[in-house]
Amino acid sequence: MIRIIAPLIGLGFAFVLVLGLFGTITAEAQPEDASHEYHLSPRDAGLASAGIFGKFDNQQLQRGFQVYKEVCSACHSINLVSFRDLASLGYSEGEVKAIANQWTVEAPSVNPDTGEVATRKNTPADRLPKVYANEVAARAANNNAIPPDLSLMTKARGDGANYVYSLLTGYQPQPAELVAEHPTAATPPGLHYNPYFPTLNLAMSPPLVADNQVTYADGTPATVDQMAKDVAAFLTWTAEPKLEVRHQAGLAAFLFILVFTGLAYGAYRNIWRDLKH
């Protein structure tokens, strides 16, 4: 029985390998469409949080939060962040309370005496409010597209922070040669061309349209490039607020392993020193 089964298993394994090889050759033989030919890899934003020794720049995070609040929050929510989390950006307790109190959307509450739903001002314990009450409202306000929540955006996209930065600064007219080579790839009405977006065309209009769209409290010139970098840094923090702790833990673990390896090697040499000939 084993003599019969073994060749069958081998044939099955070989068949799977042939199918995989054929699929790879077929994929490589297919001509690339416009999205492959004109899609660009994200540019380096040069953020302080990048790399294994990266740290957050609180001034930049505060500027990024300002860009989000004054520009991006018109469509996008960050519902996984609470107002009190903003203290990590360097805001004082009073500033956090003021930010929560001034937010345009009020948090719902239930009257304990009557059971009626009312509204109240946000407190530091509340999460940043959702922009739209539900998906129907979101679609109605955005040409049937639902703006994604930005809480984990830099984790959900490859090369996240650089992707956000490149996307925000990448809007441009569609190249004439693209339309000439791929007539069906022309940007449809209502969409916008951006080579950093996977399909080249997206429903979101350019959010950062001019310099000085916001006025930074620290006096930093608010160019489109600077605003894009700042909000990319802020979204890196929303997705991974413990990034610095993780980097510190990783460095400590590396140093421990390095020292332990040295001690183990020294013990090995000491134990076997007199036993080798």
mmCIF file of C-alpha atoms in Angstrom:
data_model
loop_
_atom_site.group_PDB
_atom_site.id
_atom_site.type_symbol
_atom_site.label_atom_id
_atom_site.label_comp_id
_atom_site.label_asym_id
_atom_site.label_seq_id
_atom_site.Cartn_x
_atom_site.Cartn_y
_atom_site.Cartn_z
ATOM 1 C CA MET A 1 0.000 0.000 0.000
ATOM 2 C CA ILE A 2 2.812 2.380 0.906
ATOM 3 C CA ARG A 3 4.476 1.680 -2.442
ATOM 4 C CA ILE A 4 1.290 2.819 -4.197
ATOM 5 C CA ILE A 5 0.563 5.892 -2.046
ATOM 6 C CA ALA A 6 4.091 7.311 -2.075
ATOM 7 C CA PRO A 7 4.264 7.823 -5.882
ATOM 8 C CA LEU A 8 0.777 9.364 -5.843
ATOM 9 C CA ILE A 9 1.857 11.877 -3.191
ATOM 10 C CA GLY A 10 4.941 12.699 -5.238
ATOM 11 C CA LEU A 11 2.881 13.205 -8.394
ATOM 12 C CA GLY A 12 0.459 15.429 -6.523
ATOM 13 C CA PHE A 13 3.299 17.540 -5.157
ATOM 14 C CA ALA A 14 4.834 17.868 -8.624
ATOM 15 C CA PHE A 15 1.438 18.847 -10.059
ATOM 16 C CA VAL A 16 1.063 21.635 -7.533
ATOM 17 C CA LEU A 17 4.556 22.927 -8.348
ATOM 18 C CA VAL A 18 3.781 22.938 -12.077
ATOM 19 C CA LEU A 19 0.539 24.845 -11.474
ATOM 20 C CA GLY A 20 2.381 27.429 -9.383
ATOM 21 C CA LEU A 21 5.089 27.838 -12.025
ATOM 22 C CA PHE A 22 2.501 28.152 -14.796
ATOM 23 C CA GLY A 23 0.593 30.777 -12.827
ATOM 24 C CA THR A 24 3.774 32.794 -12.275
ATOM 25 C CA ILE A 25 4.708 32.675 -15.968
ATOM 26 C CA THR A 26 1.175 33.646 -16.982
ATOM 27 C CA ALA A 27 1.152 36.592 -14.577
ATOM 28 C CA GLU A 28 4.493 37.809 -15.882
ATOM 29 C CA ALA A 29 3.335 37.439 -19.475
ATOM 30 C CA GLN A 30 0.272 39.628 -18.962
ATOM 31 C CA PRO A 31 0.813 43.223 -20.083
ATOM 32 C CA GLU A 32 0.872 45.811 -17.324
ATOM 33 C CA ASP A 33 -2.048 48.232 -17.240
ATOM 34 C CA ALA A 34 -1.864 51.934 -16.487
ATOM 35 C CA SER A 35 -2.061 51.450 -12.727
ATOM 36 C CA HIS A 36 1.146 49.379 -12.783
ATOM 37 C CA GLU A 37 2.976 51.586 -15.231
ATOM 38 C CA TYR A 38 2.209 54.969 -13.699
ATOM 39 C CA HIS A 39 1.827 54.092 -10.019
ATOM 40 C CA LEU A 40 4.628 55.568 -7.885
ATOM 41 C CA SER A 41 6.151 54.329 -4.637
ATOM 42 C CA PRO A 42 5.729 56.660 -1.643
ATOM 43 C CA ARG A 43 8.324 59.367 -1.110
ATOM 44 C CA ASP A 44 10.238 59.629 2.138
ATOM 45 C CA ALA A 45 8.611 62.148 4.472
ATOM 46 C CA GLY A 46 11.684 62.250 6.723
ATOM 47 C CA LEU A 47 9.659 62.006 9.941
ATOM 48 C CA ALA A 48 11.406 61.929 13.317
ATOM 49 C CA SER A 49 9.483 58.749 14.194
ATOM 50 C CA ALA A 50 10.941 56.782 11.285
ATOM 51 C CA GLY A 51 13.561 54.086 11.800
ATOM 52 C CA ILE A 52 14.395 51.836 14.728
ATOM 53 C CA PHE A 53 15.537 54.802 16.842
ATOM 54 C CA GLY A 54 12.620 57.012 15.845
ATOM 55 C CA LYS A 55 10.995 59.327 18.378
ATOM 56 C CA PHE A 56 7.938 61.535 18.180
ATOM 57 C CA ASP A 57 8.334 65.293 17.823
ATOM 58 C CA ASN A 58 5.548 66.692 20.017
ATOM 59 C CA GLN A 59 5.606 70.050 18.253
ATOM 60 C CA GLN A 60 5.034 68.306 14.945
ATOM 61 C CA LEU A 61 2.323 66.081 16.425
ATOM 62 C CA GLN A 62 0.474 69.148 17.703
ATOM 63 C CA ARG A 63 0.727 70.771 14.284
ATOM 64 C CA GLY A 64 -0.521 67.552 12.696
ATOM 65 C CA PHE A 65 -3.475 67.445 15.078
ATOM 66 C CA GLN A 66 -4.294 71.018 14.096
ATOM 67 C CA VAL A 67 -4.267 70.070 10.404
ATOM 68 C CA TYR A 68 -6.520 67.123 11.130
ATOM 69 C CA LYS A 69 -8.938 69.224 13.210
ATOM 70 C CA GLU A 70 -9.166 72.134 10.786
ATOM 71 C CA VAL A 71 -9.001 70.220 7.495
ATOM 72 C CA CYS A 72 -9.321 66.433 7.632
ATOM 73 C CA SER A 73 -12.021 66.195 10.314
ATOM 74 C CA ALA A 74 -14.550 67.619 7.875
ATOM 75 C CA CYS A 75 -14.786 64.110 6.376
ATOM 76 C CA HIS A 76 -12.628 61.659 8.347
ATOM 77 C CA SER A 77 -13.056 60.408 11.904
ATOM 78 C CA ILE A 78 -10.413 59.239 14.364
ATOM 79 C CA ASN A 79 -12.732 57.317 16.615
ATOM 80 C CA LEU A 80 -10.124 55.158 18.391
ATOM 81 C CA VAL A 81 -8.487 58.139 20.108
ATOM 82 C CA SER A 82 -9.839 59.785 23.256
ATOM 83 C CA PHE A 83 -9.386 63.468 24.031
ATOM 84 C CA ARG A 84 -7.334 62.586 27.108
ATOM 85 C CA ASP A 85 -4.861 60.723 24.880
ATOM 86 C CA LEU A 86 -3.866 64.109 23.470
ATOM 87 C CA ALA A 87 -1.941 64.743 26.681
ATOM 88 C CA SER A 88 0.762 62.510 25.148
ATOM 89 C CA LEU A 89 1.284 65.224 22.530
ATOM 90 C CA GLY A 90 2.344 67.680 25.201
ATOM 91 C CA TYR A 91 -0.996 69.347 25.888
ATOM 92 C CA SER A 92 -1.731 70.270 29.497
ATOM 93 C CA GLU A 93 -4.805 68.997 31.335
ATOM 94 C CA GLY A 94 -6.511 72.363 30.883
ATOM 95 C CA GLU A 95 -5.734 72.408 27.158
ATOM 96 C CA VAL A 96 -7.159 68.897 26.733
ATOM 97 C CA LYS A 97 -10.366 69.943 28.501
ATOM 98 C CA ALA A 98 -10.615 73.040 26.310
ATOM 99 C CA ILE A 99 -10.130 70.996 23.132
ATOM 100 C CA ALA A 100 -12.835 68.528 24.178
ATOM 101 C CA ASN A 101 -15.225 71.321 25.142
ATOM 102 C CA GLN A 102 -14.722 73.232 21.886
ATOM 103 C CA TRP A 103 -15.166 70.247 19.572
ATOM 104 C CA THR A 104 -18.052 70.897 17.243
ATOM 105 C CA VAL A 105 -19.852 67.599 17.824
ATOM 106 C CA GLU A 106 -21.428 66.946 21.202
ATOM 107 C CA ALA A 107 -21.563 63.514 22.820
ATOM 108 C CA PRO A 108 -24.996 61.898 23.365
ATOM 109 C CA SER A 109 -26.106 61.105 26.896
ATOM 110 C CA VAL A 110 -29.163 59.595 28.555
ATOM 111 C CA ASN A 111 -31.045 61.477 31.249
ATOM 112 C CA PRO A 112 -31.064 59.059 34.227
ATOM 113 C CA ASP A 113 -34.405 60.430 35.431
ATOM 114 C CA THR A 114 -36.398 60.443 32.197
ATOM 115 C CA GLY A 115 -34.418 58.074 29.960
ATOM 116 C CA GLU A 116 -34.437 60.670 27.188
ATOM 117 C CA VAL A 117 -31.397 61.059 24.937
ATOM 118 C CA ALA A 118 -29.828 64.480 25.204
ATOM 119 C CA THR A 119 -26.509 66.013 24.277
ATOM 120 C CA ARG A 120 -23.639 67.265 26.372
ATOM 121 C CA LYS A 121 -20.243 68.738 25.815
ATOM 122 C CA ASN A 122 -17.383 66.305 25.298
ATOM 123 C CA THR A 123 -15.084 65.511 28.201
ATOM 124 C CA PRO A 124 -11.469 64.260 28.116
ATOM 125 C CA ALA A 125 -12.781 60.715 28.627
ATOM 126 C CA ASP A 126 -14.771 60.815 25.372
ATOM 127 C CA ARG A 127 -13.402 59.653 22.068
ATOM 128 C CA LEU A 128 -13.058 62.056 19.187
ATOM 129 C CA PRO A 129 -16.583 62.126 17.712
ATOM 130 C CA LYS A 130 -17.530 60.477 14.450
ATOM 131 C CA VAL A 131 -18.089 62.869 11.568
ATOM 132 C CA TYR A 132 -21.182 61.080 10.292
ATOM 133 C CA ALA A 133 -23.870 59.336 12.288
ATOM 134 C CA ASN A 134 -23.951 56.323 9.936
ATOM 135 C CA GLU A 135 -22.804 55.033 6.549
ATOM 136 C CA VAL A 136 -25.896 56.366 4.777
ATOM 137 C CA ALA A 137 -25.088 59.899 5.882
ATOM 138 C CA ALA A 138 -21.426 59.426 4.927
ATOM 139 C CA ARG A 139 -22.311 58.235 1.410
ATOM 140 C CA ALA A 140 -24.837 61.014 0.908
ATOM 141 C CA ALA A 141 -22.228 63.651 1.725
ATOM 142 C CA ASN A 142 -19.381 62.143 -0.317
ATOM 143 C CA ASN A 143 -20.749 61.084 -3.690
ATOM 144 C CA ASN A 144 -21.540 57.567 -2.432
ATOM 145 C CA ALA A 145 -18.030 57.064 -1.007
ATOM 146 C CA ILE A 146 -17.386 56.411 2.680
ATOM 147 C CA PRO A 147 -14.372 58.340 4.039
ATOM 148 C CA PRO A 148 -12.328 55.824 6.059
ATOM 149 C CA ASP A 149 -11.566 56.297 9.733
ATOM 150 C CA LEU A 150 -7.968 57.487 10.060
ATOM 151 C CA SER A 151 -7.153 55.992 13.470
ATOM 152 C CA LEU A 152 -5.082 53.132 12.013
ATOM 153 C CA MET A 153 -4.512 54.449 8.500
ATOM 154 C CA THR A 154 -0.702 54.373 8.654
ATOM 155 C CA LYS A 155 -0.896 50.726 9.761
ATOM 156 C CA ALA A 156 -3.442 49.776 7.106
ATOM 157 C CA ARG A 157 -1.327 51.054 4.200
ATOM 158 C CA GLY A 158 2.099 49.881 3.158
ATOM 159 C CA ASP A 159 4.823 52.348 4.156
ATOM 160 C CA GLY A 160 1.999 54.128 5.965
ATOM 161 C CA ALA A 161 3.369 57.544 6.973
ATOM 162 C CA ASN A 162 5.209 58.016 3.696
ATOM 163 C CA TYR A 163 2.085 56.900 1.822
ATOM 164 C CA VAL A 164 -0.095 59.493 3.575
ATOM 165 C CA TYR A 165 2.471 62.233 2.948
ATOM 166 C CA SER A 166 2.902 61.291 -0.715
ATOM 167 C CA LEU A 167 -0.831 60.969 -1.336
ATOM 168 C CA LEU A 168 -1.601 64.392 0.143
ATOM 169 C CA THR A 169 1.081 66.065 -1.980
ATOM 170 C CA GLY A 170 0.626 63.899 -5.077
ATOM 171 C CA TYR A 171 -2.465 65.352 -6.751
ATOM 172 C CA GLN A 172 -1.714 66.448 -10.314
ATOM 173 C CA PRO A 173 -3.214 66.575 -13.806
ATOM 174 C CA GLN A 174 -3.373 63.212 -15.498
ATOM 175 C CA PRO A 175 -0.432 62.789 -17.930
ATOM 176 C CA ALA A 176 -1.457 63.104 -21.565
ATOM 177 C CA GLU A 177 0.689 60.098 -22.523
ATOM 178 C CA LEU A 178 -1.251 57.913 -20.075
ATOM 179 C CA VAL A 179 -4.544 58.709 -21.797
ATOM 180 C CA ALA A 180 -2.936 58.247 -25.208
ATOM 181 C CA GLU A 181 -1.576 54.811 -24.289
ATOM 182 C CA HIS A 182 -4.559 53.712 -22.183
ATOM 183 C CA PRO A 183 -7.708 55.547 -23.332
ATOM 184 C CA THR A 184 -9.887 53.553 -20.943
ATOM 185 C CA ALA A 185 -7.763 54.699 -17.993
ATOM 186 C CA ALA A 186 -8.773 58.340 -18.292
ATOM 187 C CA THR A 187 -9.794 59.803 -14.937
ATOM 188 C CA PRO A 188 -13.600 59.564 -14.711
ATOM 189 C CA PRO A 189 -15.657 62.634 -13.779
ATOM 190 C CA GLY A 190 -15.803 63.117 -10.023
ATOM 191 C CA LEU A 191 -12.454 61.394 -9.406
ATOM 192 C CA HIS A 192 -8.990 62.863 -9.022
ATOM 193 C CA TYR A 193 -5.679 61.646 -10.447
ATOM 194 C CA ASN A 194 -2.955 60.766 -7.973
ATOM 195 C CA PRO A 195 -0.058 58.458 -8.940
ATOM 196 C CA TYR A 196 0.477 57.394 -5.320
ATOM 197 C CA PHE A 197 -3.004 55.869 -5.102
ATOM 198 C CA PRO A 198 -3.070 52.180 -6.207
ATOM 199 C CA THR A 199 -5.700 52.706 -8.933
ATOM 200 C CA LEU A 200 -4.403 56.202 -9.807
ATOM 201 C CA ASN A 201 -7.844 57.772 -9.371
ATOM 202 C CA LEU A 202 -9.618 58.415 -6.081
ATOM 203 C CA ALA A 203 -12.817 60.104 -4.950
ATOM 204 C CA MET A 204 -11.170 62.308 -2.297
ATOM 205 C CA SER A 205 -10.510 65.780 -3.614
ATOM 206 C CA PRO A 206 -7.202 67.429 -2.626
ATOM 207 C CA PRO A 207 -7.577 68.372 1.049
ATOM 208 C CA LEU A 208 -4.455 70.552 1.153
ATOM 209 C CA VAL A 209 -4.914 73.041 -1.651
ATOM 210 C CA ALA A 210 -2.761 76.024 -0.691
ATOM 211 C CA ASP A 211 -0.054 77.221 1.661
ATOM 212 C CA ASN A 212 -1.209 78.797 4.941
ATOM 213 C CA GLN A 213 -4.420 76.800 4.904
ATOM 214 C CA VAL A 214 -3.925 76.656 8.664
ATOM 215 C CA THR A 215 -2.025 79.026 10.928
ATOM 216 C CA TYR A 216 0.420 77.214 13.180
ATOM 217 C CA ALA A 217 0.610 78.440 16.767
ATOM 218 C CA ASP A 218 4.389 77.868 16.870
ATOM 219 C CA GLY A 219 4.982 80.052 13.806
ATOM 220 C CA THR A 220 6.087 77.230 11.481
ATOM 221 C CA PRO A 221 5.395 78.151 7.819
ATOM 222 C CA ALA A 222 2.309 76.146 6.843
ATOM 223 C CA THR A 223 3.282 75.042 3.348
ATOM 224 C CA VAL A 224 1.365 72.201 1.732
ATOM 225 C CA ASP A 225 4.435 69.993 2.080
ATOM 226 C CA GLN A 226 4.825 70.867 5.784
ATOM 227 C CA MET A 227 1.134 70.293 6.548
ATOM 228 C CA ALA A 228 1.250 66.920 4.798
ATOM 229 C CA LYS A 229 4.298 65.860 6.829
ATOM 230 C CA ASP A 230 2.748 67.037 10.082
ATOM 231 C CA VAL A 231 -0.565 65.245 9.635
ATOM 232 C CA ALA A 232 1.284 62.089 8.514
ATOM 233 C CA ALA A 233 3.284 62.247 11.767
ATOM 234 C CA PHE A 234 0.079 62.718 13.766
ATOM 235 C CA LEU A 235 -1.586 59.723 12.094
ATOM 236 C CA THR A 236 1.530 57.661 12.844
ATOM 237 C CA TRP A 237 0.947 58.492 16.508
ATOM 238 C CA THR A 238 -2.788 57.637 16.388
ATOM 239 C CA ALA A 239 -1.952 54.238 14.897
ATOM 240 C CA GLU A 240 0.917 53.470 17.273
ATOM 241 C CA PRO A 241 1.030 55.807 20.286
ATOM 242 C CA LYS A 242 3.455 53.462 22.097
ATOM 243 C CA LEU A 243 5.985 53.517 19.264
ATOM 244 C CA GLU A 244 8.737 55.024 21.411
ATOM 245 C CA VAL A 245 8.165 52.442 24.162
ATOM 246 C CA ARG A 246 8.371 49.651 21.598
ATOM 247 C CA HIS A 247 11.620 51.041 20.205
ATOM 248 C CA GLN A 248 13.112 51.327 23.703
ATOM 249 C CA ALA A 249 12.045 47.780 24.593
ATOM 250 C CA GLY A 250 13.506 46.452 21.346
ATOM 251 C CA LEU A 251 16.825 48.217 21.931
ATOM 252 C CA ALA A 252 16.994 46.924 25.522
ATOM 253 C CA ALA A 253 16.238 43.379 24.337
ATOM 254 C CA PHE A 254 18.945 43.628 21.662
ATOM 255 C CA LEU A 255 21.547 44.825 24.169
ATOM 256 C CA PHE A 256 20.554 42.057 26.614
ATOM 257 C CA ILE A 257 20.930 39.392 23.932
ATOM 258 C CA LEU A 258 24.267 40.876 22.877
ATOM 259 C CA VAL A 259 25.642 40.837 26.443
ATOM 260 C CA PHE A 260 24.188 37.370 27.123
ATOM 261 C CA THR A 261 25.792 36.017 23.954
ATOM 262 C CA GLY A 262 29.155 37.432 25.013
ATOM 263 C CA LEU A 263 28.873 35.903 28.497
ATOM 264 C CA ALA A 264 27.775 32.551 27.082
ATOM 265 C CA TYR A 265 30.681 32.501 24.668
ATOM 266 C CA GLY A 266 33.093 33.390 27.472
ATOM 267 C CA ALA A 267 31.688 30.586 29.640
ATOM 268 C CA TYR A 268 32.018 28.169 26.726
ATOM 269 C CA ARG A 269 35.668 29.069 26.207
ATOM 270 C CA ASN A 270 36.394 28.797 29.925
ATOM 271 C CA ILE A 271 34.694 25.393 30.375
ATOM 272 C CA TRP A 272 36.176 23.717 27.300
ATOM 273 C CA ARG A 273 39.586 25.369 27.511
ATOM 274 C CA ASP A 274 41.298 22.426 29.245
ATOM 275 C CA LEU A 275 39.312 19.696 27.500
ATOM 276 C CA LYS A 276 40.382 20.457 23.931
ATOM 277 C CA HIS A 277 43.513 18.946 22.562
#
